[in-house]
Coordinates of C-alpha atoms in Angstrom, one line a residue:
M1 CA 34.4 3.1 7.6
Q2 CA 33.4 2.7 4.0
Y3 CA 30.0 1.1 3.4
D4 CA 28.8 -0.4 0.2
Y5 CA 25.2 0.8 0.6
L6 CA 23.3 3.4 2.7
I7 CA 19.7 2.3 2.6
V8 CA 17.2 5.0 3.3
G9 CA 14.0 3.5 4.5
A10 CA 13.5 0.4 6.7
G11 CA 10.3 -0.7 5.0
L12 CA 10.0 -3.9 2.9
Y13 CA 12.1 -2.7 0.0
G14 CA 14.9 -1.5 2.1
A15 CA 14.9 -4.5 4.4
V16 CA 14.9 -7.0 1.5
F17 CA 17.7 -5.1 -0.2
A18 CA 19.7 -4.9 3.0
H19 CA 19.2 -8.6 3.9
E20 CA 20.3 -9.8 0.4
M21 CA 23.3 -7.6 0.2
R22 CA 24.5 -8.5 3.6
K23 CA 24.3 -12.2 2.6
Q24 CA 26.6 -11.3 -0.3
G25 CA 29.1 -9.9 2.1
R26 CA 28.4 -6.2 1.4
D27 CA 28.5 -3.6 4.2
V28 CA 25.2 -1.9 4.6
L29 CA 23.7 0.6 7.0
V30 CA 19.9 1.3 7.2
I31 CA 18.3 4.6 8.3
D32 CA 14.7 5.6 8.7
K33 CA 13.1 8.9 9.6
R34 CA 10.5 7.2 11.7
E35 CA 11.3 5.9 15.2
H36 CA 10.8 2.3 14.1
V37 CA 11.4 -0.2 11.3
A38 CA 8.9 -1.8 8.9
G39 CA 7.5 1.4 7.3
N40 CA 3.8 1.4 6.6
I41 CA 3.5 -2.3 7.6
Y42 CA 4.6 -1.6 11.1
T43 CA 2.6 -3.4 13.8
E44 CA 2.7 -2.9 17.5
S45 CA 1.3 -4.9 20.4
V46 CA -1.7 -3.4 22.3
M47 CA -3.4 -5.6 24.8
D48 CA -1.6 -8.6 23.1
I49 CA -3.2 -7.6 19.8
Q50 CA -1.0 -6.9 16.8
V51 CA -2.2 -3.4 15.7
H52 CA -1.6 -2.3 12.1
R53 CA -0.7 1.3 12.8
Y54 CA -0.8 2.5 9.2
G55 CA -3.8 0.6 7.9
A56 CA -4.7 -3.0 7.2
H57 CA -2.0 -5.0 5.4
I58 CA -2.9 -8.5 4.1
F59 CA -0.1 -10.3 2.4
H60 CA -1.2 -12.0 -0.9
T61 CA 0.7 -13.3 -3.9
S62 CA 0.5 -15.9 -6.7
D63 CA 4.2 -16.0 -6.9
R64 CA 5.5 -19.2 -5.1
K65 CA 9.0 -17.8 -5.0
I66 CA 7.9 -14.7 -3.1
W67 CA 5.7 -16.7 -0.8
D68 CA 8.5 -19.0 0.1
Y69 CA 10.8 -16.0 0.6
V70 CA 8.6 -14.2 3.2
N71 CA 8.0 -17.5 5.0
R72 CA 11.8 -17.6 5.8
F73 CA 11.2 -14.7 8.2
A74 CA 7.8 -15.4 9.7
E75 CA 5.2 -18.1 9.9
F76 CA 1.9 -16.9 8.2
N77 CA -1.6 -17.8 9.3
H78 CA -4.4 -18.6 6.9
Y79 CA -6.3 -15.3 7.2
I80 CA -8.6 -14.6 4.1
N81 CA -9.5 -11.0 3.4
S82 CA -13.3 -10.8 3.3
P83 CA -14.3 -7.2 4.0
I84 CA -17.9 -6.0 4.6
A85 CA -19.4 -2.8 3.2
Y86 CA -21.8 -0.8 5.3
Y87 CA -24.3 1.5 3.5
K88 CA -27.1 3.2 5.5
G89 CA -27.7 0.3 7.8
E90 CA -27.3 -2.3 5.0
L91 CA -24.4 -4.8 5.0
Y92 CA -22.9 -6.2 1.8
N93 CA -20.1 -8.6 1.1
L94 CA -17.0 -7.5 -0.8
P95 CA -15.8 -8.0 -3.5
F96 CA -18.9 -7.7 -5.5
N97 CA -20.1 -11.3 -5.8
M98 CA -23.3 -13.4 -5.6
N99 CA -23.7 -12.8 -1.9
T100 CA -23.6 -9.1 -2.6
F101 CA -26.2 -9.4 -5.5
S102 CA -28.4 -11.7 -3.6
K103 CA -28.6 -9.3 -0.6
M104 CA -29.1 -6.3 -2.9
W105 CA -31.8 -7.7 -5.3
G106 CA -32.9 -11.0 -4.0
V107 CA -31.5 -12.9 -7.0
V108 CA -30.3 -16.5 -6.6
T109 CA -28.5 -17.5 -9.8
P110 CA -25.6 -15.8 -11.7
A111 CA -27.8 -15.5 -14.8
Q112 CA -30.3 -13.4 -12.8
A113 CA -27.6 -11.1 -11.4
Q114 CA -26.0 -10.7 -14.8
E115 CA -29.4 -9.8 -16.3
K116 CA -30.1 -7.2 -13.6
I117 CA -26.7 -5.5 -14.1
A118 CA -27.0 -5.6 -17.9
K119 CA -30.4 -4.0 -17.9
Q120 CA -29.2 -1.2 -15.6
I121 CA -26.2 -0.5 -17.9
E122 CA -28.3 -0.6 -21.0
R123 CA -30.7 2.1 -19.7
L124 CA -27.8 4.5 -19.2
H125 CA -26.7 4.6 -22.9
I126 CA -23.1 5.4 -21.9
T127 CA -20.8 4.7 -25.0
E128 CA -17.8 6.9 -24.2
P129 CA -17.4 7.5 -20.4
K130 CA -16.3 11.1 -19.8
N131 CA -15.5 10.7 -16.1
L132 CA -15.1 8.2 -13.3
E133 CA -18.9 8.2 -12.5
E134 CA -19.8 7.3 -16.1
Q135 CA -17.0 4.7 -16.3
A136 CA -18.2 3.0 -13.1
L137 CA -21.9 3.1 -14.1
S138 CA -21.0 1.5 -17.5
L139 CA -19.3 -1.3 -15.7
V140 CA -21.6 -2.2 -12.7
G141 CA -24.9 -0.3 -13.2
T142 CA -26.6 2.1 -10.9
D143 CA -27.3 0.1 -7.7
V144 CA -23.8 -1.2 -7.1
Y145 CA -22.3 2.2 -8.1
E146 CA -24.6 4.3 -5.8
K147 CA -24.3 2.0 -2.8
L148 CA -20.8 0.6 -2.9
V149 CA -18.6 2.8 -5.2
K150 CA -19.6 6.4 -5.3
G151 CA -19.3 7.6 -1.7
Y152 CA -16.3 5.5 -0.9
T153 CA -14.4 6.7 -4.0
E154 CA -15.3 10.4 -3.4
K155 CA -13.9 10.1 0.2
Q156 CA -10.7 8.4 -1.0
W157 CA -10.0 11.1 -3.6
G158 CA -11.6 14.1 -2.0
R159 CA -13.5 15.0 -5.2
D160 CA -16.8 14.3 -6.8
C161 CA -16.8 11.2 -9.1
R162 CA -17.8 13.4 -12.0
E163 CA -14.6 15.5 -11.5
L164 CA -12.4 12.4 -11.6
P165 CA -11.0 11.0 -14.8
A166 CA -12.5 7.8 -16.2
F167 CA -9.1 5.9 -16.4
I168 CA -8.8 5.7 -12.6
I169 CA -11.2 2.8 -12.7
K170 CA -10.2 0.5 -15.6
R171 CA -12.4 -2.3 -14.3
L172 CA -14.6 -3.2 -11.3
P173 CA -14.5 -7.0 -10.9
L174 CA -17.9 -8.6 -10.7
R175 CA -17.8 -12.2 -9.5
F176 CA -20.7 -14.4 -10.2
T177 CA -19.9 -17.0 -7.5
Y178 CA -20.6 -17.1 -3.7
D179 CA -17.0 -16.3 -2.8
N180 CA -16.1 -13.5 -0.4
N181 CA -12.3 -13.9 -0.8
Y182 CA -11.2 -10.5 -1.8
F183 CA -8.0 -11.6 -3.5
N184 CA -7.6 -14.1 -6.3
D185 CA -4.0 -14.9 -5.3
R186 CA -3.2 -18.5 -4.3
Y187 CA -1.2 -17.5 -1.2
Q188 CA -2.6 -15.2 1.5
G189 CA -2.1 -14.6 5.2
I190 CA -0.8 -12.4 8.1
P191 CA 2.6 -13.1 9.8
I192 CA 1.9 -14.5 13.2
G193 CA 3.4 -12.0 15.7
G194 CA 3.1 -9.1 13.3
Y195 CA 4.9 -7.5 10.4
T196 CA 7.4 -5.7 12.6
M197 CA 8.8 -9.1 13.6
L198 CA 9.1 -10.1 10.0
V199 CA 11.1 -7.0 9.1
E200 CA 13.2 -7.3 12.2
N201 CA 14.2 -10.8 11.2
M202 CA 15.2 -9.5 7.8
L203 CA 17.4 -6.9 9.4
E204 CA 19.0 -9.2 12.0
G205 CA 22.7 -8.4 12.3
I206 CA 22.4 -5.2 10.2
E207 CA 23.1 -1.8 11.6
V208 CA 19.9 0.3 11.7
K209 CA 19.5 3.9 12.8
T210 CA 15.9 5.3 13.3
G211 CA 14.5 8.8 13.8
I212 CA 16.8 10.5 11.3
S213 CA 16.2 11.6 7.7
Y214 CA 18.6 11.3 4.8
R215 CA 19.3 15.0 4.7
E216 CA 20.0 15.1 8.4
F217 CA 22.3 12.1 8.2
A218 CA 24.2 12.2 4.9
V219 CA 26.2 14.8 3.0
E220 CA 26.7 14.6 -0.8
H221 CA 30.0 16.0 -2.2
D222 CA 30.9 16.8 -5.8
T223 CA 34.2 15.2 -6.6
E224 CA 36.1 14.6 -9.8
Q225 CA 35.0 11.0 -9.7
G226 CA 31.3 12.0 -9.2
I227 CA 29.1 12.4 -6.1
E228 CA 30.6 11.1 -2.9
V229 CA 28.2 10.4 0.0
S230 CA 29.4 10.5 3.6
D231 CA 27.8 11.0 7.1
R232 CA 28.8 13.4 9.8
E233 CA 31.1 10.9 11.4
G234 CA 33.2 10.6 8.3
N235 CA 31.9 7.2 7.1
T236 CA 31.4 7.0 3.3
Y237 CA 28.9 5.1 1.1
R238 CA 29.5 3.8 -2.3
K239 CA 25.8 3.9 -3.2
V240 CA 22.5 5.0 -1.7
V241 CA 19.3 3.0 -1.9
Y242 CA 16.6 5.7 -1.6
T243 CA 13.0 4.6 -0.8
G244 CA 11.7 8.1 0.1
M245 CA 9.8 10.5 -2.1
L246 CA 11.5 11.0 -5.5
D247 CA 10.5 14.6 -5.8
E248 CA 11.7 15.3 -2.2
Y249 CA 15.1 13.9 -3.0
F250 CA 15.5 16.4 -5.8
G251 CA 14.2 19.3 -3.6
Y252 CA 10.9 19.5 -5.6
R253 CA 12.9 21.4 -8.2
L254 CA 10.4 20.4 -11.0
G255 CA 7.3 20.8 -8.7
H256 CA 5.4 18.5 -6.3
L257 CA 4.1 15.1 -7.2
E258 CA 0.6 14.7 -5.7
Y259 CA -0.4 12.2 -3.1
R260 CA -3.3 11.3 -0.9
S261 CA -2.7 10.9 2.8
L262 CA -4.5 9.1 5.6
R263 CA -5.4 9.9 9.2
F264 CA -5.9 7.1 11.8
E265 CA -7.9 7.2 15.0
T266 CA -7.1 4.1 17.1
E267 CA -9.1 3.2 20.1
A268 CA -8.5 0.4 22.7
L269 CA -11.7 -1.1 24.1
P270 CA -10.7 -3.2 27.1
E271 CA -14.4 -4.0 28.0
C272 CA -15.4 -5.1 24.5
D273 CA -14.3 -8.4 23.1
N274 CA -15.8 -8.1 19.6
Y275 CA -16.6 -4.7 18.2
Q276 CA -17.8 -5.5 14.6
G277 CA -17.3 -9.2 14.0
N278 CA -14.9 -8.7 11.1
A279 CA -11.4 -7.3 10.5
V280 CA -12.4 -4.7 7.9
V281 CA -15.8 -2.9 7.5
N282 CA -15.9 -0.3 4.7
Y283 CA -18.3 2.6 5.1
T284 CA -19.4 3.6 1.6
E285 CA -21.7 6.5 2.4
R286 CA -20.2 9.9 1.6
E287 CA -21.7 11.3 4.8
V288 CA -19.6 9.0 7.1
P289 CA -16.2 10.7 7.3
Y290 CA -14.1 7.6 7.6
T291 CA -13.7 5.0 4.9
R292 CA -13.3 1.9 7.1
I293 CA -13.0 0.6 10.6
I294 CA -10.4 -2.0 11.2
E295 CA -10.7 -4.4 14.2
H296 CA -7.2 -5.8 14.5
K297 CA -7.6 -8.9 16.6
H298 CA -9.6 -10.6 13.7
F299 CA -6.5 -10.6 11.5
E300 CA -5.1 -13.3 13.8
F301 CA -8.4 -14.9 14.9
G302 CA -7.8 -13.3 18.3
V303 CA -9.5 -14.5 21.5
Q304 CA -7.8 -11.9 23.8
H305 CA -10.0 -9.9 26.2
G306 CA -10.7 -6.5 24.8
T307 CA -10.2 -5.2 21.3
V308 CA -8.6 -2.4 19.3
V309 CA -10.3 -0.6 16.4
T310 CA -8.9 2.0 14.0
R311 CA -11.0 4.4 12.0
E312 CA -9.3 5.4 8.7
Y313 CA -9.9 8.9 7.3
P314 CA -8.6 10.0 3.8
A315 CA -6.9 13.3 3.8
S316 CA -5.4 15.7 1.3
W317 CA -1.6 15.8 1.3
Q318 CA 0.6 18.8 2.0
E319 CA 4.4 18.9 2.2
G320 CA 5.4 17.4 5.5
D321 CA 2.4 15.0 5.7
E322 CA 2.8 11.3 5.3
P323 CA 2.2 10.3 1.6
Y324 CA 0.3 7.1 1.1
Y325 CA -1.2 6.9 -2.3
P326 CA 0.3 8.4 -5.5
V327 CA -2.2 10.2 -7.7
N328 CA -1.3 8.7 -11.0
D329 CA -3.2 11.0 -13.3
D330 CA -1.8 12.4 -16.5
R331 CA -0.3 15.5 -14.9
N332 CA 1.5 13.6 -12.2
N333 CA 2.6 10.8 -14.5
A334 CA 4.2 13.3 -16.8
L335 CA 5.9 15.1 -13.9
F336 CA 7.2 11.7 -12.6
A337 CA 8.6 10.9 -16.0
E338 CA 10.6 14.2 -15.8
Y339 CA 11.9 13.2 -12.4
Q340 CA 12.8 9.8 -13.7
K341 CA 15.1 11.5 -16.2
L342 CA 16.9 13.2 -13.3
A343 CA 17.1 9.9 -11.4
Q344 CA 18.7 8.1 -14.4
K345 CA 21.5 10.7 -14.3
T346 CA 22.1 10.1 -10.6
G347 CA 24.4 7.1 -10.8
H348 CA 25.1 6.8 -7.1
V349 CA 21.4 6.4 -6.1
I350 CA 19.0 3.5 -6.6
F351 CA 15.4 4.7 -6.3
G352 CA 12.9 2.0 -5.1
G353 CA 9.7 1.3 -3.4
R354 CA 6.3 2.9 -3.5
L355 CA 7.6 6.5 -3.0
G356 CA 10.8 6.2 -5.0
Q357 CA 8.9 4.7 -8.0
Y358 CA 5.7 6.8 -7.5
K359 CA 3.6 3.6 -7.8
Y360 CA 1.2 1.9 -5.5
Y361 CA 2.8 -1.5 -4.9
D362 CA 1.3 -4.5 -3.3
M363 CA 3.8 -6.0 -0.8
D364 CA 4.7 -9.0 -2.9
K365 CA 5.6 -6.6 -5.8
V366 CA 7.8 -4.5 -3.5
I367 CA 9.7 -7.6 -2.5
G368 CA 10.0 -8.7 -6.1
A369 CA 11.3 -5.3 -7.2
A370 CA 13.9 -5.2 -4.4
L371 CA 15.1 -8.7 -5.4
E372 CA 15.4 -7.6 -9.0
A373 CA 17.4 -4.5 -7.9
V374 CA 19.8 -6.7 -5.9
E375 CA 20.3 -9.0 -8.9
A376 CA 21.0 -6.1 -11.2
E377 CA 23.5 -4.6 -8.8
L378 CA 25.3 -7.9 -8.4
E379 CA 25.4 -8.5 -12.2
A380 CA 26.8 -4.9 -12.7
A381 CA 29.5 -5.5 -10.0
E382 CA 30.5 -8.8 -11.7
A383 CA 30.7 -7.1 -15.1
E384 CA 33.1 -4.5 -13.7
R385 CA 35.6 -7.1 -12.5

């Protein structure tokens, strides 16, 4: 059989691309190296609780078109992300807002909070921040930095804040209102029944093979007409949509792009109905090895007996590990630009998603990018007629 597209990766980008192309009458096949669909937003039921296996995912967007799009595949609840920060026995609201400042300093009005922060910044005399620590201090002052930024950031990056470049933190939003809503976006929520169901609905009627990588599944042949892609059963594919690591596709021939990874420890607690009272609690001390604890039932206002919690540990990345966060510093961005030049010469492959574009995408941006790629493909096909 001749397929129009082999889609590598059954996460959001691949699922949206597959769904839209199938609507247009194209023949598509989706593969994924994991044993399940939905990529990093995969959820599984444990004690009737939807557990986010690869970390907390809260859908948020200000784009009505994207919001309407995802609501075709799932009904969303009205969950609002309001994480808590834990620092040496003290609890603070996130993002940094008047509730945070009131707890930290006893201030009541925005003017009092602004004055406190301004005085701390003024005493530092930082005019040109040389590293992330100086950049953060120049934005939020000493107290917020020491209690809520420093330890958490060092755990995330695995390096001292003074060893990290200043540009990593372009801004740290300070809100002078009593509002714990982490996102400013108009639309926010969690799909009722979990993200896996949402992706499965996108892929309904589409052939999907899991537990197999691109190199295990497909073979690329040089022909006079260019690269031809086939599988071991003799099926051919006009194009490949590749959502894996860009440098891995090219065999790391220019070197490795750098990532940060994560390790998750998930624990079912059948005798405990409410472990921490909130879906997400960040642990901002450097001495606590994990960055946050997620209690999954609170994403869907759960009343089930028992609970499930996940501790999230940042980790350095080595080849073979799961990459989660691209390290977009100068060296890696320059290397990515060189890989992009190779990608542009690879006419039979569309590179997309977080790994294919070496960019940390929010979910709504992934969907938007996939829809744009579909539109570009359809326009190119129309122009060829």
